[in-house]
Amino acid sequence: RAATAGLRAAFVEFAAPDAMLFRAGVGPIRGAQAIGESFADAGDATLVWAPEAAEVEAGGDLGYTWGWYTFSAGGKSSTGNYVSIWRRIDGRWRYVIDLGVPAPRPR
Protein backbone atom coordinates (compact mmCIF):
# COMPACT_ATOMS: atom_id res chain seq x y z
CA ARG A 1 0.00 0.00 0.00
CA ALA A 2 2.87 2.38 0.76
CA ALA A 3 4.14 1.99 -2.81
CA THR A 4 0.81 3.04 -4.34
CA ALA A 5 -0.66 5.47 -1.80
CA GLY A 6 2.43 6.75 0.00
CA LEU A 7 3.87 6.21 3.46
CA ARG A 8 1.45 8.42 5.32
CA ALA A 9 -1.67 6.83 3.86
CA ALA A 10 -0.43 3.28 4.42
CA PHE A 11 0.68 3.81 8.00
CA VAL A 12 -2.62 5.48 8.88
CA GLU A 13 -4.81 2.96 7.04
CA PHE A 14 -3.34 -0.06 8.81
CA ALA A 15 -2.94 1.50 12.27
CA ALA A 16 -5.07 0.24 15.14
CA PRO A 17 -6.82 3.11 16.95
CA ASP A 18 -4.32 2.76 19.81
CA ALA A 19 -1.27 2.06 17.61
CA MET A 20 2.21 3.16 18.66
CA LEU A 21 5.05 3.91 16.27
CA PHE A 22 8.71 3.93 17.33
CA ARG A 23 11.59 5.24 15.21
CA ALA A 24 15.20 6.03 16.08
CA GLY A 25 15.17 9.23 18.08
CA VAL A 26 11.38 9.52 17.97
CA GLY A 27 8.64 7.78 19.86
CA PRO A 28 6.39 6.62 20.94
CA ILE A 29 3.98 8.27 18.54
CA ARG A 30 0.50 7.26 19.72
CA GLY A 31 -2.67 6.94 17.67
CA ALA A 32 -3.44 6.93 13.96
CA GLN A 33 -3.83 10.72 13.75
CA ALA A 34 -0.46 11.44 15.36
CA ILE A 35 1.16 8.74 13.23
CA GLY A 36 -0.23 10.41 10.10
CA GLU A 37 1.07 13.78 11.27
CA SER A 38 4.53 12.27 11.78
CA PHE A 39 4.65 11.54 8.03
CA ALA A 40 3.52 15.04 7.01
CA ASP A 41 7.01 15.88 5.70
CA ALA A 42 7.60 12.48 4.04
CA GLY A 43 7.47 14.03 0.55
CA ASP A 44 9.02 11.65 -1.98
CA ALA A 45 10.24 9.21 0.67
CA THR A 46 9.85 5.51 -0.05
CA LEU A 47 9.94 2.53 2.23
CA VAL A 48 10.55 -0.98 0.95
CA TRP A 49 10.27 -3.87 3.35
CA ALA A 50 9.54 -7.57 3.43
CA PRO A 51 8.96 -9.91 6.33
CA GLU A 52 11.63 -12.46 7.15
CA ALA A 53 9.22 -14.25 9.46
CA ALA A 54 5.70 -14.01 10.83
CA GLU A 55 3.81 -15.82 13.52
CA VAL A 56 0.20 -15.77 14.68
CA GLU A 57 -0.88 -16.90 18.14
CA ALA A 58 -3.17 -19.94 18.44
CA GLY A 59 -6.34 -17.85 18.81
CA GLY A 60 -5.66 -16.16 15.46
CA ASP A 61 -6.05 -12.55 16.63
CA LEU A 62 -2.49 -11.49 17.50
CA GLY A 63 0.74 -11.87 15.57
CA TYR A 64 4.00 -10.30 14.55
CA THR A 65 6.20 -9.81 11.52
CA TRP A 66 9.83 -8.82 11.38
CA GLY A 67 12.29 -8.17 8.62
CA TRP A 68 14.50 -5.66 6.83
CA TYR A 69 13.62 -2.30 5.37
CA THR A 70 15.20 0.26 3.06
CA PHE A 71 14.13 3.87 3.51
CA SER A 72 14.93 6.39 0.76
CA ALA A 73 14.44 10.17 0.76
CA GLY A 74 16.21 13.12 -0.77
CA GLY A 75 18.63 10.95 -2.73
CA LYS A 76 19.84 9.09 0.39
CA SER A 77 18.88 5.68 1.69
CA SER A 78 19.26 3.73 4.90
CA THR A 79 18.53 0.19 5.97
CA GLY A 80 17.33 -1.36 9.18
CA ASN A 81 15.20 -3.93 10.95
CA TYR A 82 11.56 -3.65 11.90
CA VAL A 83 9.09 -5.57 13.99
CA SER A 84 5.35 -5.04 13.77
CA ILE A 85 2.84 -6.46 16.22
CA TRP A 86 -0.56 -7.02 14.63
CA ARG A 87 -4.05 -7.50 16.07
CA ARG A 88 -7.15 -8.56 14.19
CA ILE A 89 -9.79 -5.86 14.68
CA ASP A 90 -13.22 -6.34 13.11
CA GLY A 91 -11.76 -8.99 10.81
CA ARG A 92 -8.86 -6.84 9.52
CA TRP A 93 -5.23 -6.97 10.59
CA ARG A 94 -4.02 -3.68 12.12
CA TYR A 95 -0.63 -2.98 13.61
CA VAL A 96 -0.61 -2.02 17.28
CA ILE A 97 3.14 -1.47 17.54
CA ASP A 98 5.63 -0.76 14.76
CA LEU A 99 9.29 -0.41 15.65
CA GLY A 100 12.10 0.28 13.18
CA VAL A 101 15.79 0.71 13.97
CA PRO A 102 18.69 1.51 11.63
CA ALA A 103 21.02 -1.42 10.99
CA PRO A 104 23.25 -2.56 8.14
CA ARG A 105 22.03 -5.54 6.17
CA PRO A 106 23.98 -8.72 6.81
CA ARG A 107 26.39 -9.78 4.11
PDB file of N, CA and C in Angstrom:
ATOM      1  N   ARG A   1       0.822  -1.202   0.000  1.00  0.00           N
ATOM      2  CA  ARG A   1       0.000   0.000   0.000  1.00  0.00           C
ATOM      3  C   ARG A   1       0.862   1.261   0.000  1.00  0.00           C
ATOM      4  N   ALA A   2       1.983   1.209   0.712  1.00  0.00           N
ATOM      5  CA  ALA A   2       2.865   2.375   0.762  1.00  0.00           C
ATOM      6  C   ALA A   2       3.396   2.729  -0.623  1.00  0.00           C
ATOM      7  N   ALA A   3       3.615   1.731  -1.468  1.00  0.00           N
ATOM      8  CA  ALA A   3       4.140   1.989  -2.814  1.00  0.00           C
ATOM      9  C   ALA A   3       3.119   2.699  -3.690  1.00  0.00           C
ATOM     10  N   THR A   4       1.827   2.436  -3.477  1.00  0.00           N
ATOM     11  CA  THR A   4       0.815   3.039  -4.337  1.00  0.00           C
ATOM     12  C   THR A   4       0.186   4.299  -3.748  1.00  0.00           C
ATOM     13  N   ALA A   5       0.032   4.340  -2.429  1.00  0.00           N
ATOM     14  CA  ALA A   5      -0.664   5.474  -1.804  1.00  0.00           C
ATOM     15  C   ALA A   5       0.261   6.390  -1.016  1.00  0.00           C
ATOM     16  N   GLY A   6       1.484   5.955  -0.773  1.00  0.00           N
ATOM     17  CA  GLY A   6       2.425   6.750   0.004  1.00  0.00           C
ATOM     18  C   GLY A   6       2.515   6.275   1.449  1.00  0.00           C
ATOM     19  N   LEU A   7       3.609   6.656   2.096  1.00  0.00           N
ATOM     20  CA  LEU A   7       3.870   6.209   3.465  1.00  0.00           C
ATOM     21  C   LEU A   7       2.777   6.632   4.429  1.00  0.00           C
ATOM     22  N   ARG A   8       2.441   7.890   4.377  1.00  0.00           N
ATOM     23  CA  ARG A   8       1.455   8.417   5.322  1.00  0.00           C
ATOM     24  C   ARG A   8       0.141   7.647   5.235  1.00  0.00           C
ATOM     25  N   ALA A   9      -0.393   7.512   4.049  1.00  0.00           N
ATOM     26  CA  ALA A   9      -1.675   6.825   3.860  1.00  0.00           C
ATOM     27  C   ALA A   9      -1.608   5.389   4.346  1.00  0.00           C
ATOM     28  N   ALA A  10      -0.546   4.683   4.032  1.00  0.00           N
ATOM     29  CA  ALA A  10      -0.430   3.275   4.420  1.00  0.00           C
ATOM     30  C   ALA A  10      -0.313   3.118   5.933  1.00  0.00           C
ATOM     31  N   PHE A  11       0.514   3.936   6.559  1.00  0.00           N
ATOM     32  CA  PHE A  11       0.682   3.807   8.003  1.00  0.00           C
ATOM     33  C   PHE A  11      -0.588   4.189   8.759  1.00  0.00           C
ATOM     34  N   VAL A  12      -1.360   5.114   8.240  1.00  0.00           N
ATOM     35  CA  VAL A  12      -2.625   5.480   8.883  1.00  0.00           C
ATOM     36  C   VAL A  12      -3.675   4.402   8.631  1.00  0.00           C
ATOM     37  N   GLU A  13      -3.775   3.937   7.407  1.00  0.00           N
ATOM     38  CA  GLU A  13      -4.807   2.956   7.041  1.00  0.00           C
ATOM     39  C   GLU A  13      -4.714   1.675   7.861  1.00  0.00           C
ATOM     40  N   PHE A  14      -3.503   1.217   8.130  1.00  0.00           N
ATOM     41  CA  PHE A  14      -3.336  -0.063   8.808  1.00  0.00           C
ATOM     42  C   PHE A  14      -3.080   0.072  10.307  1.00  0.00           C
ATOM     43  N   ALA A  15      -3.155   1.274  10.838  1.00  0.00           N
ATOM     44  CA  ALA A  15      -2.944   1.495  12.274  1.00  0.00           C
ATOM     45  C   ALA A  15      -4.192   1.121  13.064  1.00  0.00           C
ATOM     46  N   ALA A  16      -3.990   0.436  14.180  1.00  0.00           N
ATOM     47  CA  ALA A  16      -5.072   0.241  15.144  1.00  0.00           C
ATOM     48  C   ALA A  16      -5.353   1.603  15.784  1.00  0.00           C
ATOM     49  N   PRO A  17      -6.535   1.825  16.329  1.00  0.00           N
ATOM     50  CA  PRO A  17      -6.822   3.113  16.955  1.00  0.00           C
ATOM     51  C   PRO A  17      -5.813   3.491  18.041  1.00  0.00           C
ATOM     52  N   ASP A  18      -5.283   2.502  18.734  1.00  0.00           N
ATOM     53  CA  ASP A  18      -4.320   2.757  19.808  1.00  0.00           C
ATOM     54  C   ASP A  18      -2.878   2.434  19.402  1.00  0.00           C
ATOM     55  N   ALA A  19      -2.596   2.431  18.114  1.00  0.00           N
ATOM     56  CA  ALA A  19      -1.274   2.062  17.611  1.00  0.00           C
ATOM     57  C   ALA A  19      -0.178   2.975  18.159  1.00  0.00           C
ATOM     58  N   MET A  20       1.026   2.394  18.273  1.00  0.00           N
ATOM     59  CA  MET A  20       2.212   3.157  18.661  1.00  0.00           C
ATOM     60  C   MET A  20       3.308   2.894  17.639  1.00  0.00           C
ATOM     61  N   LEU A  21       3.983   3.967  17.257  1.00  0.00           N
ATOM     62  CA  LEU A  21       5.054   3.912  16.272  1.00  0.00           C
ATOM     63  C   LEU A  21       6.335   4.370  16.945  1.00  0.00           C
ATOM     64  N   PHE A  22       7.396   3.596  16.777  1.00  0.00           N
ATOM     65  CA  PHE A  22       8.707   3.929  17.331  1.00  0.00           C
ATOM     66  C   PHE A  22       9.718   4.006  16.195  1.00  0.00           C
ATOM     67  N   ARG A  23      10.493   5.070  16.167  1.00  0.00           N
ATOM     68  CA  ARG A  23      11.591   5.240  15.213  1.00  0.00           C
ATOM     69  C   ARG A  23      12.797   5.747  15.978  1.00  0.00           C
ATOM     70  N   ALA A  24      13.979   5.564  15.420  1.00  0.00           N
ATOM     71  CA  ALA A  24      15.202   6.030  16.082  1.00  0.00           C
ATOM     72  C   ALA A  24      15.084   7.515  16.400  1.00  0.00           C
ATOM     73  N   GLY A  25      15.225   7.848  17.660  1.00  0.00           N
ATOM     74  CA  GLY A  25      15.174   9.234  18.079  1.00  0.00           C
ATOM     75  C   GLY A  25      13.788   9.814  18.217  1.00  0.00           C
ATOM     76  N   VAL A  26      12.755   9.039  17.905  1.00  0.00           N
ATOM     77  CA  VAL A  26      11.377   9.523  17.967  1.00  0.00           C
ATOM     78  C   VAL A  26      10.494   8.410  18.522  1.00  0.00           C
ATOM     79  N   GLY A  27       9.628   8.758  19.424  1.00  0.00           N
ATOM     80  CA  GLY A  27       8.645   7.777  19.858  1.00  0.00           C
ATOM     81  C   GLY A  27       8.480   7.773  21.348  1.00  0.00           C
ATOM     82  N   PRO A  28       7.428   7.175  21.798  1.00  0.00           N
ATOM     83  CA  PRO A  28       6.389   6.624  20.938  1.00  0.00           C
ATOM     84  C   PRO A  28       5.472   7.706  20.366  1.00  0.00           C
ATOM     85  N   ILE A  29       5.006   7.447  19.161  1.00  0.00           N
ATOM     86  CA  ILE A  29       3.984   8.269  18.538  1.00  0.00           C
ATOM     87  C   ILE A  29       2.702   7.461  18.689  1.00  0.00           C
ATOM     88  N   ARG A  30       1.699   8.029  19.335  1.00  0.00           N
ATOM     89  CA  ARG A  30       0.505   7.265  19.720  1.00  0.00           C
ATOM     90  C   ARG A  30      -0.729   7.689  18.938  1.00  0.00           C
ATOM     91  N   GLY A  31      -1.408   6.711  18.358  1.00  0.00           N
ATOM     92  CA  GLY A  31      -2.669   6.941  17.671  1.00  0.00           C
ATOM     93  C   GLY A  31      -2.501   7.222  16.189  1.00  0.00           C
ATOM     94  N   ALA A  32      -3.510   6.806  15.419  1.00  0.00           N
ATOM     95  CA  ALA A  32      -3.445   6.933  13.964  1.00  0.00           C
ATOM     96  C   ALA A  32      -3.269   8.377  13.510  1.00  0.00           C
ATOM     97  N   GLN A  33      -3.945   9.320  14.161  1.00  0.00           N
ATOM     98  CA  GLN A  33      -3.834  10.724  13.746  1.00  0.00           C
ATOM     99  C   GLN A  33      -2.415  11.241  13.947  1.00  0.00           C
ATOM    100  N   ALA A  34      -1.824  10.991  15.099  1.00  0.00           N
ATOM    101  CA  ALA A  34      -0.458  11.443  15.361  1.00  0.00           C
ATOM    102  C   ALA A  34       0.539  10.738  14.451  1.00  0.00           C
ATOM    103  N   ILE A  35       0.284   9.472  14.151  1.00  0.00           N
ATOM    104  CA  ILE A  35       1.162   8.740  13.232  1.00  0.00           C
ATOM    105  C   ILE A  35       1.106   9.394  11.854  1.00  0.00           C
ATOM    106  N   GLY A  36      -0.089   9.726  11.393  1.00  0.00           N
ATOM    107  CA  GLY A  36      -0.232  10.414  10.105  1.00  0.00           C
ATOM    108  C   GLY A  36       0.505  11.730  10.090  1.00  0.00           C
ATOM    109  N   GLU A  37       0.377  12.489  11.174  1.00  0.00           N
ATOM    110  CA  GLU A  37       1.066  13.776  11.269  1.00  0.00           C
ATOM    111  C   GLU A  37       2.581  13.604  11.244  1.00  0.00           C
ATOM    112  N   SER A  38       3.082  12.493  11.764  1.00  0.00           N
ATOM    113  CA  SER A  38       4.529  12.267  11.781  1.00  0.00           C
ATOM    114  C   SER A  38       5.095  12.056  10.379  1.00  0.00           C
ATOM    115  N   PHE A  39       4.226  11.724   9.418  1.00  0.00           N
ATOM    116  CA  PHE A  39       4.647  11.537   8.031  1.00  0.00           C
ATOM    117  C   PHE A  39       4.330  12.749   7.162  1.00  0.00           C
ATOM    118  N   ALA A  40       3.919  13.855   7.765  1.00  0.00           N
ATOM    119  CA  ALA A  40       3.523  15.043   7.009  1.00  0.00           C
ATOM    120  C   ALA A  40       4.628  15.553   6.094  1.00  0.00           C
ATOM    121  N   ASP A  41       5.884  15.405   6.500  1.00  0.00           N
ATOM    122  CA  ASP A  41       7.010  15.876   5.698  1.00  0.00           C
ATOM    123  C   ASP A  41       7.685  14.758   4.912  1.00  0.00           C
ATOM    124  N   ALA A  42       6.993  13.641   4.708  1.00  0.00           N
ATOM    125  CA  ALA A  42       7.605  12.482   4.044  1.00  0.00           C
ATOM    126  C   ALA A  42       7.934  12.761   2.580  1.00  0.00           C
ATOM    127  N   GLY A  43       7.183  13.662   1.948  1.00  0.00           N
ATOM    128  CA  GLY A  43       7.475  14.032   0.552  1.00  0.00           C
ATOM    129  C   GLY A  43       7.612  12.842  -0.354  1.00  0.00           C
ATOM    130  N   ASP A  44       8.780  12.725  -1.012  1.00  0.00           N
ATOM    131  CA  ASP A  44       9.023  11.651  -1.976  1.00  0.00           C
ATOM    132  C   ASP A  44       9.641  10.417  -1.336  1.00  0.00           C
ATOM    133  N   ALA A  45       9.629  10.334  -0.026  1.00  0.00           N
ATOM    134  CA  ALA A  45      10.244   9.207   0.674  1.00  0.00           C
ATOM    135  C   ALA A  45       9.567   7.894   0.292  1.00  0.00           C
ATOM    136  N   THR A  46      10.367   6.849   0.210  1.00  0.00           N
ATOM    137  CA  THR A  46       9.851   5.512  -0.054  1.00  0.00           C
ATOM    138  C   THR A  46      10.370   4.554   1.008  1.00  0.00           C
ATOM    139  N   LEU A  47       9.583   3.559   1.266  1.00  0.00           N
ATOM    140  CA  LEU A  47       9.940   2.525   2.232  1.00  0.00           C
ATOM    141  C   LEU A  47       9.663   1.189   1.581  1.00  0.00           C
ATOM    142  N   VAL A  48      10.686   0.360   1.512  1.00  0.00           N
ATOM    143  CA  VAL A  48      10.550  -0.978   0.949  1.00  0.00           C
ATOM    144  C   VAL A  48      10.893  -1.958   2.056  1.00  0.00           C
ATOM    145  N   TRP A  49      10.003  -2.898   2.309  1.00  0.00           N
ATOM    146  CA  TRP A  49      10.268  -3.875   3.348  1.00  0.00           C
ATOM    147  C   TRP A  49       9.622  -5.199   2.984  1.00  0.00           C
ATOM    148  N   ALA A  50      10.107  -6.238   3.622  1.00  0.00           N
ATOM    149  CA  ALA A  50       9.544  -7.571   3.426  1.00  0.00           C
ATOM    150  C   ALA A  50       9.778  -8.375   4.698  1.00  0.00           C
ATOM    151  N   PRO A  51       8.769  -9.123   5.114  1.00  0.00           N
ATOM    152  CA  PRO A  51       8.958  -9.912   6.327  1.00  0.00           C
ATOM    153  C   PRO A  51       9.936 -11.062   6.115  1.00  0.00           C
ATOM    154  N   GLU A  52      10.770 -11.269   7.103  1.00  0.00           N
ATOM    155  CA  GLU A  52      11.629 -12.458   7.152  1.00  0.00           C
ATOM    156  C   GLU A  52      10.863 -13.599   7.802  1.00  0.00           C
ATOM    157  N   ALA A  53       9.998 -13.248   8.761  1.00  0.00           N
ATOM    158  CA  ALA A  53       9.217 -14.249   9.465  1.00  0.00           C
ATOM    159  C   ALA A  53       7.945 -13.604   9.999  1.00  0.00           C
ATOM    160  N   ALA A  54       6.966 -14.439  10.243  1.00  0.00           N
ATOM    161  CA  ALA A  54       5.699 -14.008  10.830  1.00  0.00           C
ATOM    162  C   ALA A  54       5.162 -15.153  11.661  1.00  0.00           C
ATOM    163  N   GLU A  55       4.432 -14.795  12.694  1.00  0.00           N
ATOM    164  CA  GLU A  55       3.808 -15.819  13.521  1.00  0.00           C
ATOM    165  C   GLU A  55       2.506 -15.268  14.063  1.00  0.00           C
ATOM    166  N   VAL A  56       1.504 -16.128  14.142  1.00  0.00           N
ATOM    167  CA  VAL A  56       0.199 -15.768  14.680  1.00  0.00           C
ATOM    168  C   VAL A  56      -0.079 -16.682  15.861  1.00  0.00           C
ATOM    169  N   GLU A  57      -0.592 -16.093  16.959  1.00  0.00           N
ATOM    170  CA  GLU A  57      -0.882 -16.902  18.135  1.00  0.00           C
ATOM    171  C   GLU A  57      -2.046 -17.840  17.851  1.00  0.00           C
ATOM    172  N   ALA A  58      -2.208 -18.863  18.683  1.00  0.00           N
ATOM    173  CA  ALA A  58      -3.169 -19.938  18.442  1.00  0.00           C
ATOM    174  C   ALA A  58      -4.590 -19.434  18.258  1.00  0.00           C
ATOM    175  N   GLY A  59      -4.983 -18.374  18.941  1.00  0.00           N
ATOM    176  CA  GLY A  59      -6.338 -17.845  18.809  1.00  0.00           C
ATOM    177  C   GLY A  59      -6.592 -17.130  17.498  1.00  0.00           C
ATOM    178  N   GLY A  60      -5.533 -16.780  16.772  1.00  0.00           N
ATOM    179  CA  GLY A  60      -5.658 -16.164  15.457  1.00  0.00           C
ATOM    180  C   GLY A  60      -5.909 -14.673  15.436  1.00  0.00           C
ATOM    181  N   ASP A  61      -5.756 -13.990  16.587  1.00  0.00           N
ATOM    182  CA  ASP A  61      -6.051 -12.554  16.630  1.00  0.00           C
ATOM    183  C   ASP A  61      -4.856 -11.673  16.943  1.00  0.00           C
ATOM    184  N   LEU A  62      -3.690 -12.252  17.171  1.00  0.00           N
ATOM    185  CA  LEU A  62      -2.494 -11.488  17.501  1.00  0.00           C
ATOM    186  C   LEU A  62      -1.301 -12.146  16.822  1.00  0.00           C
ATOM    187  N   GLY A  63      -0.432 -11.326  16.247  1.00  0.00           N
ATOM    188  CA  GLY A  63       0.738 -11.875  15.572  1.00  0.00           C
ATOM    189  C   GLY A  63       1.815 -10.826  15.419  1.00  0.00           C
ATOM    190  N   TYR A  64       2.919 -11.243  14.819  1.00  0.00           N
ATOM    191  CA  TYR A  64       4.003 -10.304  14.555  1.00  0.00           C
ATOM    192  C   TYR A  64       4.675 -10.640  13.237  1.00  0.00           C
ATOM    193  N   THR A  65       5.306  -9.642  12.667  1.00  0.00           N
ATOM    194  CA  THR A  65       6.196  -9.813  11.522  1.00  0.00           C
ATOM    195  C   THR A  65       7.486  -9.078  11.839  1.00  0.00           C
ATOM    196  N   TRP A  66       8.573  -9.546  11.271  1.00  0.00           N
ATOM    197  CA  TRP A  66       9.830  -8.820  11.385  1.00  0.00           C
ATOM    198  C   TRP A  66      10.595  -9.005  10.085  1.00  0.00           C
ATOM    199  N   GLY A  67      11.496  -8.069   9.830  1.00  0.00           N
ATOM    200  CA  GLY A  67      12.289  -8.169   8.616  1.00  0.00           C
ATOM    201  C   GLY A  67      13.191  -6.968   8.442  1.00  0.00           C
ATOM    202  N   TRP A  68      13.585  -6.748   7.203  1.00  0.00           N
ATOM    203  CA  TRP A  68      14.496  -5.662   6.831  1.00  0.00           C
ATOM    204  C   TRP A  68      13.740  -4.606   6.061  1.00  0.00           C
ATOM    205  N   TYR A  69      14.201  -3.376   6.159  1.00  0.00           N
ATOM    206  CA  TYR A  69      13.617  -2.302   5.367  1.00  0.00           C
ATOM    207  C   TYR A  69      14.729  -1.466   4.735  1.00  0.00           C
ATOM    208  N   THR A  70      14.360  -0.767   3.667  1.00  0.00           N
ATOM    209  CA  THR A  70      15.202   0.261   3.057  1.00  0.00           C
ATOM    210  C   THR A  70      14.348   1.512   2.944  1.00  0.00           C
ATOM    211  N   PHE A  71      14.817   2.587   3.541  1.00  0.00           N
ATOM    212  CA  PHE A  71      14.127   3.871   3.512  1.00  0.00           C
ATOM    213  C   PHE A  71      14.933   4.809   2.624  1.00  0.00           C
ATOM    214  N   SER A  72      14.264   5.468   1.677  1.00  0.00           N
ATOM    215  CA  SER A  72      14.933   6.391   0.762  1.00  0.00           C
ATOM    216  C   SER A  72      14.211   7.728   0.752  1.00  0.00           C
ATOM    217  N   ALA A  73      14.996   8.810   0.828  1.00  0.00           N
ATOM    218  CA  ALA A  73      14.439  10.171   0.765  1.00  0.00           C
ATOM    219  C   ALA A  73      15.561  11.129   0.411  1.00  0.00           C
ATOM    220  N   GLY A  74      15.244  12.088  -0.425  1.00  0.00           N
ATOM    221  CA  GLY A  74      16.212  13.117  -0.766  1.00  0.00           C
ATOM    222  C   GLY A  74      17.514  12.591  -1.352  1.00  0.00           C
ATOM    223  N   GLY A  75      17.447  11.502  -2.102  1.00  0.00           N
ATOM    224  CA  GLY A  75      18.634  10.949  -2.729  1.00  0.00           C
ATOM    225  C   GLY A  75      19.498  10.098  -1.806  1.00  0.00           C
ATOM    226  N   LYS A  76      19.091   9.909  -0.565  1.00  0.00           N
ATOM    227  CA  LYS A  76      19.842   9.086   0.386  1.00  0.00           C
ATOM    228  C   LYS A  76      18.980   7.911   0.806  1.00  0.00           C
ATOM    229  N   SER A  77      19.639   6.822   1.199  1.00  0.00           N
ATOM    230  CA  SER A  77      18.882   5.677   1.688  1.00  0.00           C
ATOM    231  C   SER A  77      19.556   5.085   2.917  1.00  0.00           C
ATOM    232  N   SER A  78      18.763   4.407   3.708  1.00  0.00           N
ATOM    233  CA  SER A  78      19.257   3.729   4.896  1.00  0.00           C
ATOM    234  C   SER A  78      18.530   2.403   5.031  1.00  0.00           C
ATOM    235  N   THR A  79      19.133   1.490   5.757  1.00  0.00           N
ATOM    236  CA  THR A  79      18.535   0.188   5.970  1.00  0.00           C
ATOM    237  C   THR A  79      18.348  -0.049   7.464  1.00  0.00           C
ATOM    238  N   GLY A  80      17.540  -1.036   7.778  1.00  0.00           N
ATOM    239  CA  GLY A  80      17.329  -1.365   9.179  1.00  0.00           C
ATOM    240  C   GLY A  80      16.427  -2.561   9.338  1.00  0.00           C
ATOM    241  N   ASN A  81      16.112  -2.849  10.584  1.00  0.00           N
ATOM    242  CA  ASN A  81      15.196  -3.926  10.955  1.00  0.00           C
ATOM    243  C   ASN A  81      13.903  -3.324  11.460  1.00  0.00           C
ATOM    244  N   TYR A  82      12.840  -4.070  11.324  1.00  0.00           N
ATOM    245  CA  TYR A  82      11.562  -3.651  11.896  1.00  0.00           C
ATOM    246  C   TYR A  82      10.893  -4.855  12.541  1.00  0.00           C
ATOM    247  N   VAL A  83      10.024  -4.585  13.458  1.00  0.00           N
ATOM    248  CA  VAL A  83       9.093  -5.574  13.991  1.00  0.00           C
ATOM    249  C   VAL A  83       7.745  -4.884  14.113  1.00  0.00           C
ATOM    250  N   SER A  84       6.718  -5.556  13.668  1.00  0.00           N
ATOM    251  CA  SER A  84       5.349  -5.040  13.774  1.00  0.00           C
ATOM    252  C   SER A  84       4.519  -6.072  14.519  1.00  0.00           C
ATOM    253  N   ILE A  85       3.767  -5.606  15.496  1.00  0.00           N
ATOM    254  CA  ILE A  85       2.836  -6.465  16.218  1.00  0.00           C
ATOM    255  C   ILE A  85       1.450  -6.133  15.699  1.00  0.00           C
ATOM    256  N   TRP A  86       0.725  -7.170  15.296  1.00  0.00           N
ATOM    257  CA  TRP A  86      -0.557  -7.017  14.625  1.00  0.00           C
ATOM    258  C   TRP A  86      -1.677  -7.615  15.466  1.00  0.00           C
ATOM    259  N   ARG A  87      -2.857  -6.987  15.407  1.00  0.00           N
ATOM    260  CA  ARG A  87      -4.046  -7.500  16.075  1.00  0.00           C
ATOM    261  C   ARG A  87      -5.191  -7.468  15.066  1.00  0.00           C
ATOM    262  N   ARG A  88      -5.980  -8.527  15.072  1.00  0.00           N
ATOM    263  CA  ARG A  88      -7.151  -8.563  14.193  1.00  0.00           C
ATOM    264  C   ARG A  88      -8.262  -7.763  14.863  1.00  0.00           C
ATOM    265  N   ILE A  89      -8.733  -6.723  14.178  1.00  0.00           N
ATOM    266  CA  ILE A  89      -9.791  -5.857  14.682  1.00  0.00           C
ATOM    267  C   ILE A  89     -10.907  -5.844  13.647  1.00  0.00           C
ATOM    268  N   ASP A  90     -12.079  -6.282  14.034  1.00  0.00           N
ATOM    269  CA  ASP A  90     -13.220  -6.344  13.111  1.00  0.00           C
ATOM    270  C   ASP A  90     -12.861  -7.080  11.823  1.00  0.00           C
ATOM    271  N   GLY A  91     -12.106  -8.153  11.957  1.00  0.00           N
ATOM    272  CA  GLY A  91     -11.763  -8.988  10.808  1.00  0.00           C
ATOM    273  C   GLY A  91     -10.577  -8.527   9.978  1.00  0.00           C
ATOM    274  N   ARG A  92     -10.008  -7.358  10.296  1.00  0.00           N
ATOM    275  CA  ARG A  92      -8.856  -6.845   9.523  1.00  0.00           C
ATOM    276  C   ARG A  92      -7.633  -6.773  10.407  1.00  0.00           C
ATOM    277  N   TRP A  93      -6.477  -7.077   9.851  1.00  0.00           N
ATOM    278  CA  TRP A  93      -5.226  -6.968  10.591  1.00  0.00           C
ATOM    279  C   TRP A  93      -4.789  -5.514  10.654  1.00  0.00           C
ATOM    280  N   ARG A  94      -4.497  -5.040  11.863  1.00  0.00           N
ATOM    281  CA  ARG A  94      -4.018  -3.675  12.119  1.00  0.00           C
ATOM    282  C   ARG A  94      -2.775  -3.777  12.995  1.00  0.00           C
ATOM    283  N   TYR A  95      -1.795  -2.934  12.731  1.00  0.00           N
ATOM    284  CA  TYR A  95      -0.635  -2.979  13.613  1.00  0.00           C
ATOM    285  C   TYR A  95      -0.930  -2.181  14.883  1.00  0.00           C
ATOM    286  N   VAL A  96      -0.463  -2.705  16.004  1.00  0.00           N
ATOM    287  CA  VAL A  96      -0.610  -2.019  17.284  1.00  0.00           C
ATOM    288  C   VAL A  96       0.717  -1.410  17.722  1.00  0.00           C
ATOM    289  N   ILE A  97       1.805  -2.021  17.286  1.00  0.00           N
ATOM    290  CA  ILE A  97       3.143  -1.468  17.540  1.00  0.00           C
ATOM    291  C   ILE A  97       3.982  -1.689  16.297  1.00  0.00           C
ATOM    292  N   ASP A  98       4.673  -0.646  15.855  1.00  0.00           N
ATOM    293  CA  ASP A  98       5.630  -0.756  14.763  1.00  0.00           C
ATOM    294  C   ASP A  98       6.925  -0.110  15.232  1.00  0.00           C
ATOM    295  N   LEU A  99       7.991  -0.873  15.171  1.00  0.00           N
ATOM    296  CA  LEU A  99       9.294  -0.414  15.650  1.00  0.00           C
ATOM    297  C   LEU A  99      10.317  -0.649  14.556  1.00  0.00           C
ATOM    298  N   GLY A 100      11.038   0.400  14.177  1.00  0.00           N
ATOM    299  CA  GLY A 100      12.095   0.277  13.177  1.00  0.00           C
ATOM    300  C   GLY A 100      13.377   0.900  13.704  1.00  0.00           C
ATOM    301  N   VAL A 101      14.491   0.208  13.514  1.00  0.00           N
ATOM    302  CA  VAL A 101      15.786   0.708  13.970  1.00  0.00           C
ATOM    303  C   VAL A 101      16.802   0.576  12.848  1.00  0.00           C
ATOM    304  N   PRO A 102      17.646   1.587  12.663  1.00  0.00           N
ATOM    305  CA  PRO A 102      18.686   1.509  11.632  1.00  0.00           C
ATOM    306  C   PRO A 102      19.662   0.368  11.916  1.00  0.00           C
ATOM    307  N   ALA A 103      20.036  -0.343  10.870  1.00  0.00           N
ATOM    308  CA  ALA A 103      21.018  -1.420  10.989  1.00  0.00           C
ATOM    309  C   ALA A 103      21.500  -1.777   9.589  1.00  0.00           C
ATOM    310  N   PRO A 104      22.771  -2.109   9.457  1.00  0.00           N
ATOM    311  CA  PRO A 104      23.247  -2.560   8.143  1.00  0.00           C
ATOM    312  C   PRO A 104      22.721  -3.954   7.835  1.00  0.00           C
ATOM    313  N   ARG A 105      22.454  -4.189   6.575  1.00  0.00           N
ATOM    314  CA  ARG A 105      22.029  -5.539   6.173  1.00  0.00           C
ATOM    315  C   ARG A 105      23.195  -6.508   6.336  1.00  0.00           C
ATOM    316  N   PRO A 106      22.881  -7.751   6.719  1.00  0.00           N
ATOM    317  CA  PRO A 106      23.978  -8.725   6.815  1.00  0.00           C
ATOM    318  C   PRO A 106      24.523  -9.052   5.444  1.00  0.00           C
ATOM    319  N   ARG A 107      25.760  -9.430   5.398  1.00  0.00           N
ATOM    320  CA  ARG A 107      26.392  -9.782   4.111  1.00  0.00           C
ATOM    321  C   ARG A 107      26.026 -11.193   3.708  1.00  0.00           C
TER     322      ARG A 107
END
